[in-house]
mmCIF file of N, CA and C in Angstrom:
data_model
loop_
_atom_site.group_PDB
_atom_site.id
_atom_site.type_symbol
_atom_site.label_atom_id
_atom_site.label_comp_id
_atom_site.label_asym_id
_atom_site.label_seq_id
_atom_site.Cartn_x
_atom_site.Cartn_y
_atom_site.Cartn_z
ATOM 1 N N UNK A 1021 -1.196 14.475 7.452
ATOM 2 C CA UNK A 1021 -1.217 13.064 7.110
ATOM 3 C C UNK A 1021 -2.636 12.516 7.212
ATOM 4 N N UNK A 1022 -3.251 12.707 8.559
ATOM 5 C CA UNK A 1022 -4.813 12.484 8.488
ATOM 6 C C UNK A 1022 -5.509 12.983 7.271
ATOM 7 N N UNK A 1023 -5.238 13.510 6.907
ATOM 8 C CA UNK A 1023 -6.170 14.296 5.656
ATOM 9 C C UNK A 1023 -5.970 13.891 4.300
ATOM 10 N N UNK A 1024 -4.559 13.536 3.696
ATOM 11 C CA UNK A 1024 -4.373 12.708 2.870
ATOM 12 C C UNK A 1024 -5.357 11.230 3.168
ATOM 13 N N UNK A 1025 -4.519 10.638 4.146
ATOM 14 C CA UNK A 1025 -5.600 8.711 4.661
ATOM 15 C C UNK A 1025 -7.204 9.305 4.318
ATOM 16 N N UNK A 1026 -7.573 10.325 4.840
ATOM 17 C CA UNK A 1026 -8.783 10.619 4.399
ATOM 18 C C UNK A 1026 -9.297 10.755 3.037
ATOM 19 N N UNK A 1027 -8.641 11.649 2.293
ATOM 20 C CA UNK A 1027 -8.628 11.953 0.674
ATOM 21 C C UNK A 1027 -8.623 10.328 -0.094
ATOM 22 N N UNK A 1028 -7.570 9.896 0.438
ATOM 23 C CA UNK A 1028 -7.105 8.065 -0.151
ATOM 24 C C UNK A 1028 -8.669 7.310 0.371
ATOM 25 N N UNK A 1029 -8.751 7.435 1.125
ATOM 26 C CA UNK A 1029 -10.175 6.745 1.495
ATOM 27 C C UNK A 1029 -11.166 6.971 0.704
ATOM 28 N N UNK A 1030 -11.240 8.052 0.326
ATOM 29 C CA UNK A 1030 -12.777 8.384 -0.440
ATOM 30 C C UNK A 1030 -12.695 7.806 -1.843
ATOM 31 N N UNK A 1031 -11.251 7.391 -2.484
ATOM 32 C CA UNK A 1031 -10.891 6.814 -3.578
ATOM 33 C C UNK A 1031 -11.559 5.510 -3.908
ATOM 34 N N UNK A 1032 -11.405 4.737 -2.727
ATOM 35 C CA UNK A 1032 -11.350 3.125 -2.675
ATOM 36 C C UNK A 1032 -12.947 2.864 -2.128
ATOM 37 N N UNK A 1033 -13.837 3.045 -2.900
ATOM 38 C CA UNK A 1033 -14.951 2.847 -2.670
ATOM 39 C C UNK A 1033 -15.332 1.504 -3.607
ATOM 40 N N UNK A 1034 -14.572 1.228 -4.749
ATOM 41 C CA UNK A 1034 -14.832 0.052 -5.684
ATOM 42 C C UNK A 1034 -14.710 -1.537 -4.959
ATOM 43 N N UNK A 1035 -14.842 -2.612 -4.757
ATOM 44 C CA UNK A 1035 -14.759 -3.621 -3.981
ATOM 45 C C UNK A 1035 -13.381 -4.148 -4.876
ATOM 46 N N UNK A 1036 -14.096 -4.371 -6.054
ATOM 47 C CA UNK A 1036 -12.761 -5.016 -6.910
ATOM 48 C C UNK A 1036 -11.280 -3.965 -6.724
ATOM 49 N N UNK A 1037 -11.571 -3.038 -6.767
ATOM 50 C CA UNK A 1037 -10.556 -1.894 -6.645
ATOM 51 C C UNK A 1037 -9.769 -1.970 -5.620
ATOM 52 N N UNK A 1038 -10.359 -1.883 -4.429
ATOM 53 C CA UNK A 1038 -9.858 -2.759 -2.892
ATOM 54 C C UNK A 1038 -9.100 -3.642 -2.772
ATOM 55 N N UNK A 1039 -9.584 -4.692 -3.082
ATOM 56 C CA UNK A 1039 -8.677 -6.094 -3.201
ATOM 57 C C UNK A 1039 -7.642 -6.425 -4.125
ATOM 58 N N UNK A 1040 -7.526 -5.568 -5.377
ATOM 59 C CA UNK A 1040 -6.473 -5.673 -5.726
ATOM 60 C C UNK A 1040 -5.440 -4.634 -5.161
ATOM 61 N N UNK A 1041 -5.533 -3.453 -5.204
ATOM 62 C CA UNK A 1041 -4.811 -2.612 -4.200
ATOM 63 C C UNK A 1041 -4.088 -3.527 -2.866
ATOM 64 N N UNK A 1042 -5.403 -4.282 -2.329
ATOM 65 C CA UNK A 1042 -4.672 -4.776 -1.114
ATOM 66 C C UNK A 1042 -3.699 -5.814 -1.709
ATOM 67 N N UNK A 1043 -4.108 -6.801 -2.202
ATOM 68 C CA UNK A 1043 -3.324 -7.738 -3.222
ATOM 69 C C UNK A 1043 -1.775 -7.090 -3.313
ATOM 70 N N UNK A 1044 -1.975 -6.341 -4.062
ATOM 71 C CA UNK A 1044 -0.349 -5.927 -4.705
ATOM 72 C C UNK A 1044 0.137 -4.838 -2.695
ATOM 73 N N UNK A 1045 -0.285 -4.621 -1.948
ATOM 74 C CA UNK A 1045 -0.108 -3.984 -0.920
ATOM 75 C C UNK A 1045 0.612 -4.976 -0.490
ATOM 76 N N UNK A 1046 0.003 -6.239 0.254
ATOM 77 C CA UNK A 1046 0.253 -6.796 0.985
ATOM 78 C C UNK A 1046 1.671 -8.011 0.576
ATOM 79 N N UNK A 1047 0.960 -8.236 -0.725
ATOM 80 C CA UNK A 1047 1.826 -9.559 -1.381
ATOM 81 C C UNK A 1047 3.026 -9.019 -2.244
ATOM 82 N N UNK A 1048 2.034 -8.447 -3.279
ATOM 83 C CA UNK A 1048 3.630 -8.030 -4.498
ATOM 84 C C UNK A 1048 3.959 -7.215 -4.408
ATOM 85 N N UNK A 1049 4.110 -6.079 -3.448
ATOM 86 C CA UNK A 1049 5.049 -4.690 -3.060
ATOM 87 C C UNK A 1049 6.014 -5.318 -2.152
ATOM 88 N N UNK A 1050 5.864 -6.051 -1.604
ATOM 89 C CA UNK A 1050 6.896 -6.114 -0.143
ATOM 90 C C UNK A 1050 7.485 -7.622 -1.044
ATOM 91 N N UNK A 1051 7.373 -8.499 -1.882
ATOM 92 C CA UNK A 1051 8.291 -9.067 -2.590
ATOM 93 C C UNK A 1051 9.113 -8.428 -3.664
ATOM 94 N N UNK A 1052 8.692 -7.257 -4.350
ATOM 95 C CA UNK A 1052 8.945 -6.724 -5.357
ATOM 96 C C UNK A 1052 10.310 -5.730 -4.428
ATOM 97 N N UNK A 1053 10.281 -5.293 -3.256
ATOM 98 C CA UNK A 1053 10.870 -4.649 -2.778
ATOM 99 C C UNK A 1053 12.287 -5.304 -1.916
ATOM 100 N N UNK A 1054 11.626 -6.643 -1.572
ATOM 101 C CA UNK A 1054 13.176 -7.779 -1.055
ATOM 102 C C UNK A 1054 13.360 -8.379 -1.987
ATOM 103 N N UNK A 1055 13.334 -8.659 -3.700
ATOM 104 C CA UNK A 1055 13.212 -9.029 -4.757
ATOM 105 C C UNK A 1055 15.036 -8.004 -4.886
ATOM 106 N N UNK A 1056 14.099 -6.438 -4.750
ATOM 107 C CA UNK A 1056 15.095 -5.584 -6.139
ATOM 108 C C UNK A 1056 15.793 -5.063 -4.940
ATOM 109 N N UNK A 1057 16.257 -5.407 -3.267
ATOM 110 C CA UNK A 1057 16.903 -5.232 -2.223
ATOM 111 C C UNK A 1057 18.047 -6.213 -2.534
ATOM 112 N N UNK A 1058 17.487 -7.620 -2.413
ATOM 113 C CA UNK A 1058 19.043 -8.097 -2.355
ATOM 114 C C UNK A 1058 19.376 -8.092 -3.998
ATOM 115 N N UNK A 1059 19.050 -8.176 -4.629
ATOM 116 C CA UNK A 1059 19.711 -8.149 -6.311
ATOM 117 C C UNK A 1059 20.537 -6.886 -6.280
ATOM 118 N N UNK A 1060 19.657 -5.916 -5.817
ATOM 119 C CA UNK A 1060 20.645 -4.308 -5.694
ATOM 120 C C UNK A 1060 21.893 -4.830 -4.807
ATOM 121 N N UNK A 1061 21.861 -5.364 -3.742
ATOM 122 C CA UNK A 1061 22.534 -5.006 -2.970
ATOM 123 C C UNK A 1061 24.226 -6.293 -3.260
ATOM 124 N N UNK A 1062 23.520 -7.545 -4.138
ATOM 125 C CA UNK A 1062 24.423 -8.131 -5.112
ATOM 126 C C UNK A 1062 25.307 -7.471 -6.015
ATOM 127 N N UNK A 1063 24.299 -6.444 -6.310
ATOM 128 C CA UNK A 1063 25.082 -6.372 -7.870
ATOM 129 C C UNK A 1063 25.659 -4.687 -7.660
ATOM 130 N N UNK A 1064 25.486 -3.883 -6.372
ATOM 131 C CA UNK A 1064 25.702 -3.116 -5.735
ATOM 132 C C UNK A 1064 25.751 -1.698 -6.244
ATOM 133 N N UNK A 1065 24.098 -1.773 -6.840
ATOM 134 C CA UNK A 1065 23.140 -0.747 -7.139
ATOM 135 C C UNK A 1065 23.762 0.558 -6.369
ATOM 136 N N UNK A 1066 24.084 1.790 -6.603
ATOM 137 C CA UNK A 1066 24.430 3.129 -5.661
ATOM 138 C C UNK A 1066 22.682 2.951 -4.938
ATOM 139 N N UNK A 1067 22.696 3.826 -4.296
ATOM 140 C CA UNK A 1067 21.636 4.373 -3.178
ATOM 141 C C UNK A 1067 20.449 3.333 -3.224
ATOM 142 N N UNK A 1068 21.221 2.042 -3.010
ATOM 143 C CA UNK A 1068 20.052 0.525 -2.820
ATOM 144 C C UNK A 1068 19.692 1.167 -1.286
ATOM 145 N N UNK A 1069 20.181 1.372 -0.354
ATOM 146 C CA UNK A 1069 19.447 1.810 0.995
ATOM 147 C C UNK A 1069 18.476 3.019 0.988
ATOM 148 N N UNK A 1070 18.830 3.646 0.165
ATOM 149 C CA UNK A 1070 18.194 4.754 -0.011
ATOM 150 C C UNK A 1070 16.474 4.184 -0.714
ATOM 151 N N UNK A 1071 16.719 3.740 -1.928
ATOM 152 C CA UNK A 1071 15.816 3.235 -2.690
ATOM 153 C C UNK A 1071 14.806 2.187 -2.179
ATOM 154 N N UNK A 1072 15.333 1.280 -1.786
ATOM 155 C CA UNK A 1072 14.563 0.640 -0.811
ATOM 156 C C UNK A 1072 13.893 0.965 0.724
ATOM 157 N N UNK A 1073 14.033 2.052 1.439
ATOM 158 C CA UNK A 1073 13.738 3.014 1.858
ATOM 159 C C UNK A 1073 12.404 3.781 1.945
ATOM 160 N N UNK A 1074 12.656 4.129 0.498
ATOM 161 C CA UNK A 1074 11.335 5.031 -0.168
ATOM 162 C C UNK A 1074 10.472 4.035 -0.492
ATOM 163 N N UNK A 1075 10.774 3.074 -1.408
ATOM 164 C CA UNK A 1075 9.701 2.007 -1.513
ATOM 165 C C UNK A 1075 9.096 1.025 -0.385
ATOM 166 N N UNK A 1076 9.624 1.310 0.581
ATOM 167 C CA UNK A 1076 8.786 0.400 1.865
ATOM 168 C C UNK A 1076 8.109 1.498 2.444
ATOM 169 N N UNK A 1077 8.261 3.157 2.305
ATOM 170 C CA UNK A 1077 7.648 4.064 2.983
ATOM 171 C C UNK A 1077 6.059 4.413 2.077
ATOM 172 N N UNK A 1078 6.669 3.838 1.060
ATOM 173 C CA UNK A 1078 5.160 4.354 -0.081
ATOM 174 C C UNK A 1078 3.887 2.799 0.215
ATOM 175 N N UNK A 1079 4.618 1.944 0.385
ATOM 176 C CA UNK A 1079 4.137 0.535 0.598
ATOM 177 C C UNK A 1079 3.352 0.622 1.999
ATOM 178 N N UNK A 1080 4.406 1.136 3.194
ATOM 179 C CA UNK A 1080 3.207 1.167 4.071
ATOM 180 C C UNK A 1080 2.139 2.506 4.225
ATOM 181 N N UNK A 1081 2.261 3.779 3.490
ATOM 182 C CA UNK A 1081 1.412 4.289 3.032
ATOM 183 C C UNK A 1081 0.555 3.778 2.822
ATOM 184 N N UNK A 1082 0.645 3.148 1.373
ATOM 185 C CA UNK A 1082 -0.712 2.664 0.585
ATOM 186 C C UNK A 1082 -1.912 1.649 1.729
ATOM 187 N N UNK A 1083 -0.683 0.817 2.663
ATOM 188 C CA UNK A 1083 -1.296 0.179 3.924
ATOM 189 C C UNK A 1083 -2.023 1.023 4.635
ATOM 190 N N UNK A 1084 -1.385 2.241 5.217
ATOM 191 C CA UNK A 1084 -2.565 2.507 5.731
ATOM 192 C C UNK A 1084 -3.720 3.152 5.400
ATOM 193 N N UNK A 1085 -3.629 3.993 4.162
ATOM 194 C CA UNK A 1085 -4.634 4.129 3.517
ATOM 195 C C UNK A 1085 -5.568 2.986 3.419
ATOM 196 N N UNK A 1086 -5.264 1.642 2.889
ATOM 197 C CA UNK A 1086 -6.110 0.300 2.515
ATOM 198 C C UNK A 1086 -6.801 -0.186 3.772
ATOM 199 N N UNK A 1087 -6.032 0.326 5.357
ATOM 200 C CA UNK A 1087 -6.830 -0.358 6.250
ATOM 201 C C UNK A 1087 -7.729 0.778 7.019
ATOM 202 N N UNK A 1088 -7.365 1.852 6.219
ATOM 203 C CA UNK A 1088 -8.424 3.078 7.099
ATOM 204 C C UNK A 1088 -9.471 3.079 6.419
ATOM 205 N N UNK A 1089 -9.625 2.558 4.938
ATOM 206 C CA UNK A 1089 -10.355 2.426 4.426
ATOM 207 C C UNK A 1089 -11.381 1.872 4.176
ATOM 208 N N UNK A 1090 -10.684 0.711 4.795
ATOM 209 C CA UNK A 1090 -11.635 -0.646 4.965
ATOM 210 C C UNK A 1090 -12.423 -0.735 6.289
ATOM 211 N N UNK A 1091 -11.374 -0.004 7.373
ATOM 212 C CA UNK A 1091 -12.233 0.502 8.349
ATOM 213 C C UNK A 1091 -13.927 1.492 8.311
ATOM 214 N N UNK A 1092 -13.251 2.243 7.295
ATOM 215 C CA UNK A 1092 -14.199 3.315 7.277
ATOM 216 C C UNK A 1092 -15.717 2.576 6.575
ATOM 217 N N UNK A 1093 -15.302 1.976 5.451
ATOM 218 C CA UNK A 1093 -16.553 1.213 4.918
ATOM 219 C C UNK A 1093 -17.190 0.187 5.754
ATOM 220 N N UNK A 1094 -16.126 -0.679 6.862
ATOM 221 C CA UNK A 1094 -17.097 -1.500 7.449
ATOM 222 C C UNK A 1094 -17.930 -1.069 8.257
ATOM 223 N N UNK A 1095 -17.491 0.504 9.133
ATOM 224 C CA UNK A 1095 -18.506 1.177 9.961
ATOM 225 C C UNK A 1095 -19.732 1.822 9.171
ATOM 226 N N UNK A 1096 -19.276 2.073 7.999
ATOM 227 C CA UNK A 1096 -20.688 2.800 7.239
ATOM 228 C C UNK A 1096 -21.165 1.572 7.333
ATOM 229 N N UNK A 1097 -21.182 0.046 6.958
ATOM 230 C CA UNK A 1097 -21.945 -0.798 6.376
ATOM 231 C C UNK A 1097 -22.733 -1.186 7.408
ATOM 232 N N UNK A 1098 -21.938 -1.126 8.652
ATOM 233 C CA UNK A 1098 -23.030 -1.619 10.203
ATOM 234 C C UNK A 1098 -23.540 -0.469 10.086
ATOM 235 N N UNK A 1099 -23.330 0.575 10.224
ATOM 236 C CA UNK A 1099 -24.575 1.788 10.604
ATOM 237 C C UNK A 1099 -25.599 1.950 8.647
ATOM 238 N N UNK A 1100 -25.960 1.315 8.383
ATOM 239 C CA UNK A 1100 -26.462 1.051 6.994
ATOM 240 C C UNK A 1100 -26.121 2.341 5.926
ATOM 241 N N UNK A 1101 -24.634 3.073 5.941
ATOM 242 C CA UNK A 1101 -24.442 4.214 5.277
ATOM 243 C C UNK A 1101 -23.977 3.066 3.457
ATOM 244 N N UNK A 1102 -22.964 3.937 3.504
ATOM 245 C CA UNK A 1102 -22.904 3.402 1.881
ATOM 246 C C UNK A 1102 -22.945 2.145 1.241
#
């Protein structure tokens, strides 16, 4: 898992690239996901637990990739690396 967050890190070097990533991370994944939770679970979608599930596990993925990342660039930027 460390090594993937690592691999994902070396991706997100763009600023604009960052912030929208975080954007849709923070805001429109986790609405998009209690959005198509209760509608599934209305209209009584098969494997809505299941599905919703996977999409909050990929969501906080992408999280921690976005904050190891951001970690990683703010320490290069104090020690004057990239």
């Amino acid at each position: 898992v460390a090594v993937l967050l690592y691999v994902g890190c070396l991706f997100i070097k763009n600023e604009k690239l960052f912030f929208i990533l975080r954007f849709l991370t923070i805001v429109v994944f986790p609405a998009f996901i209690t959005c198509f939770n209760t509608i599934a679970i209305v209209w009584r979608v098969p494997y809505t637990k299941e599905i919703t599930a996977t999409l909050t596990a990929i969501e906080a993925f992408l999280g921690a990739i976005l904050e190891t990342s951001n970690k990683i660039y703010r320490d290069n930027n104090k020690k004057g690396g990239i």
